[in-house]
Coordinates of N, CA, C and O in Angstrom, one line a residue:
M1247 N 0.8 -1.2 0.0 CA 0.0 0.0 0.0 C 0.9 1.2 0.0 O 1.8 1.4 0.8
S1248 N 0.7 2.1 -0.9 CA 1.5 3.3 -1.0 C 0.7 4.5 -0.4 O -0.6 4.5 -0.5
I1249 N 1.4 5.5 0.0 CA 0.8 6.7 0.6 C 1.2 7.8 -0.3 O 2.4 8.0 -0.6
A1250 N 0.3 8.6 -0.8 CA 0.6 9.8 -1.7 C 1.4 10.8 -0.9 O 1.2 11.0 0.3
A1251 N 2.3 11.4 -1.6 CA 3.2 12.4 -1.0 C 2.3 13.6 -0.7 O 1.3 13.9 -1.3
S1252 N 2.7 14.3 0.4 CA 1.9 15.5 0.8 C 2.7 16.7 0.7 O 3.9 16.7 0.9
N1253 N 2.1 17.8 0.5 CA 2.7 19.1 0.5 C 2.7 19.7 1.8 O 3.0 20.9 2.0
T1254 N 2.3 19.0 2.8 CA 2.2 19.5 4.2 C 3.6 19.8 4.7 O 4.6 19.1 4.6
S1255 N 3.7 21.0 5.2 CA 5.0 21.5 5.8 C 4.9 21.5 7.3 O 4.0 22.0 7.9
M1256 N 5.8 20.8 7.9 CA 5.9 20.7 9.4 C 6.8 21.7 9.9 O 7.9 21.9 9.4
R1257 N 6.4 22.3 11.0 CA 7.3 23.3 11.7 C 7.8 22.8 13.0 O 7.0 22.2 13.7
V1258 N 9.0 23.0 13.3 CA 9.6 22.6 14.5 C 9.2 23.6 15.6 O 9.3 24.8 15.4
P1259 N 8.7 23.2 16.7 CA 8.2 24.1 17.8 C 9.4 25.0 18.2 O 10.5 24.5 18.3
A1260 N 9.1 26.2 18.6 CA 10.1 27.1 19.1 C 10.8 26.5 20.3 O 10.2 26.0 21.2
G1261 N 12.1 26.6 20.3 CA 12.9 26.1 21.4 C 13.3 24.6 21.3 O 14.2 24.1 22.1
F1262 N 12.6 23.9 20.4 CA 12.9 22.4 20.3 C 14.3 22.1 19.9 O 14.9 21.2 20.4
R1263 N 14.8 22.9 18.9 CA 16.1 22.7 18.4 C 17.2 22.8 19.5 O 18.1 22.0 19.6
N1264 N 17.0 23.9 20.2 CA 18.0 24.2 21.3 C 17.9 23.1 22.4 O 18.9 22.7 22.9
L1265 N 16.7 22.6 22.7 CA 16.5 21.5 23.6 C 17.3 20.3 23.2 O 18.0 19.6 24.0
L1266 N 17.1 19.9 21.9 CA 17.8 18.7 21.4 C 19.3 18.9 21.3 O 20.0 17.9 21.5
E1267 N 19.7 20.1 21.0 CA 21.2 20.3 20.9 C 21.8 20.2 22.3 O 22.9 19.6 22.4
G1268 N 21.1 20.6 23.3 CA 21.6 20.4 24.7 C 21.7 18.9 25.1 O 22.7 18.5 25.7
L1269 N 20.7 18.2 24.7 CA 20.7 16.7 24.9 C 21.9 16.1 24.2 O 22.7 15.3 24.7
A1270 N 22.0 16.4 22.9 CA 23.1 15.9 22.1 C 24.5 16.2 22.7 O 25.4 15.3 22.8
R1271 N 24.6 17.4 23.2 CA 25.9 17.8 23.8 C 26.2 17.0 25.0 O 27.4 16.5 25.2
E1272 N 25.2 16.8 25.8 CA 25.4 16.0 27.1 C 25.7 14.5 26.7 O 26.5 13.9 27.4
V1273 N 25.0 14.0 25.7 CA 25.3 12.6 25.3 C 26.7 12.4 24.8 O 27.4 11.5 25.2
L1274 N 27.2 13.4 24.0 CA 28.5 13.3 23.5 C 29.5 13.4 24.7 O 30.6 12.8 24.7
R1275 N 29.2 14.3 25.6 CA 30.1 14.5 26.8 C 30.2 13.3 27.7 O 31.3 12.8 28.1
E1276 N 29.0 12.7 28.0 CA 29.0 11.6 28.9 C 29.2 10.2 28.3 O 29.6 9.3 29.0
Q1277 N 28.9 10.1 27.0 CA 29.0 8.8 26.3 C 28.3 7.7 27.1 O 28.9 6.6 27.4
P1278 N 27.0 7.8 27.4 CA 26.2 6.8 28.2 C 26.1 5.5 27.4 O 25.9 5.5 26.2
S1279 N 26.0 4.4 28.1 CA 25.8 3.1 27.4 C 24.3 2.9 27.1 O 24.0 2.3 26.1
D1280 N 23.4 3.6 27.8 CA 22.0 3.5 27.5 C 21.5 4.9 27.3 O 21.2 5.7 28.2
V1281 N 21.5 5.3 26.0 CA 21.2 6.7 25.6 C 19.7 7.0 26.0 O 19.4 8.2 26.4
V1282 N 18.8 6.1 25.8 CA 17.4 6.3 26.1 C 17.2 6.7 27.6 O 16.5 7.6 28.0
A1283 N 17.8 5.9 28.5 CA 17.7 6.1 29.9 C 18.4 7.4 30.3 O 17.8 8.2 31.1
F1284 N 19.5 7.7 29.6 CA 20.2 9.0 29.9 C 19.3 10.1 29.5 O 19.2 11.1 30.2
A1285 N 18.6 10.0 28.3 CA 17.8 11.1 27.8 C 16.6 11.3 28.8 O 16.2 12.4 29.1
A1286 N 16.0 10.2 29.3 CA 14.9 10.3 30.2 C 15.3 11.0 31.5 O 14.6 11.9 32.0
Q1287 N 16.5 10.7 32.0 CA 17.0 11.4 33.2 C 17.4 12.8 32.9 O 17.1 13.7 33.8
Y1288 N 17.9 13.1 31.8 CA 18.3 14.5 31.4 C 17.0 15.3 31.4 O 17.0 16.4 31.9
F1289 N 16.0 14.8 30.7 CA 14.7 15.6 30.6 C 14.0 15.7 32.0 O 13.4 16.7 32.3
Q1290 N 14.1 14.7 32.8 CA 13.5 14.7 34.1 C 14.2 15.8 34.9 O 13.6 16.6 35.6
R1291 N 15.6 15.9 34.9 CA 16.3 17.0 35.6 C 15.9 18.4 35.1 O 15.7 19.3 35.9
L1292 N 15.7 18.5 33.8 CA 15.3 19.8 33.2 C 13.9 20.2 33.7 O 13.6 21.3 34.1
L1293 N 13.0 19.2 33.8 CA 11.6 19.4 34.2 C 11.6 19.8 35.7 O 10.9 20.8 36.1
E1294 N 12.4 19.1 36.5 CA 12.5 19.4 38.0 C 13.0 20.8 38.2 O 12.6 21.6 39.0
S1295 N 14.0 21.2 37.4 CA 14.6 22.5 37.5 C 13.6 23.6 37.1 O 13.5 24.6 37.8
R1296 N 12.9 23.4 36.0 CA 11.8 24.3 35.6 C 10.8 24.5 36.6 O 10.3 25.6 37.0
E1297 N 10.3 23.4 37.2 CA 9.2 23.4 38.2 C 9.7 24.1 39.5 O 8.9 24.6 40.3
A1298 N 11.0 24.0 39.8 CA 11.5 24.6 41.0 C 11.8 26.1 40.8 O 12.3 26.8 41.7
G1299 N 11.4 26.6 39.6 CA 11.5 28.1 39.4 C 12.8 28.4 38.7 O 13.1 29.6 38.5
G1300 N 13.5 27.4 38.2 CA 14.7 27.7 37.4 C 14.3 28.1 36.0 O 13.2 28.4 35.6
I1301 N 15.3 28.2 35.2 CA 15.2 28.6 33.8 C 14.5 27.5 33.0 O 14.8 26.3 33.1
D1302 N 13.5 27.9 32.2 CA 12.9 27.0 31.2 C 13.7 26.9 30.0 O 13.7 27.9 29.2
P1303 N 14.4 25.8 29.7 CA 15.3 25.8 28.5 C 14.5 25.9 27.2 O 15.1 26.4 26.2
V1304 N 13.3 25.5 27.1 CA 12.5 25.7 25.9 C 12.2 27.1 25.7 O 12.4 27.7 24.5
A1305 N 11.8 27.9 26.7 CA 11.5 29.3 26.5 C 12.7 30.1 26.2 O 12.8 31.0 25.4
W1306 N 13.8 29.7 26.9 CA 15.1 30.4 26.6 C 15.6 30.1 25.2 O 16.1 31.0 24.5
G1307 N 15.5 28.9 24.8 CA 15.9 28.5 23.4 C 15.0 29.2 22.4 O 15.6 29.6 21.3
A1308 N 13.8 29.4 22.7 CA 12.9 30.1 21.7 C 13.3 31.5 21.6 O 13.3 32.1 20.5
M1309 N 13.7 32.1 22.7 CA 14.2 33.5 22.6 C 15.5 33.6 21.8 O 15.6 34.6 21.0
L1310 N 16.4 32.6 21.9 CA 17.6 32.6 21.1 C 17.3 32.5 19.6 O 18.1 33.0 18.8
E1311 N 16.3 31.7 19.3 CA 16.0 31.4 17.9 C 15.4 32.6 17.2 O 15.4 32.7 16.0
D1312 N 14.8 33.5 18.0 CA 14.1 34.7 17.4 C 15.1 35.7 16.9 O 16.2 35.9 17.1

């Protein structure tokens, strides 16, 4: 079964690129054996920091992208 090509253009949400670059940088620095578990812990720490009143990396990244 084939699916017809679409002209739909997808946009990356503001701040998403910066968020993924931060993850990639930490993965390269730490060289974890389980990248998925490392990513889960990385994002959990970011979430906890944001909820504690720290900097929201997505909002900050969106500012940088503008």
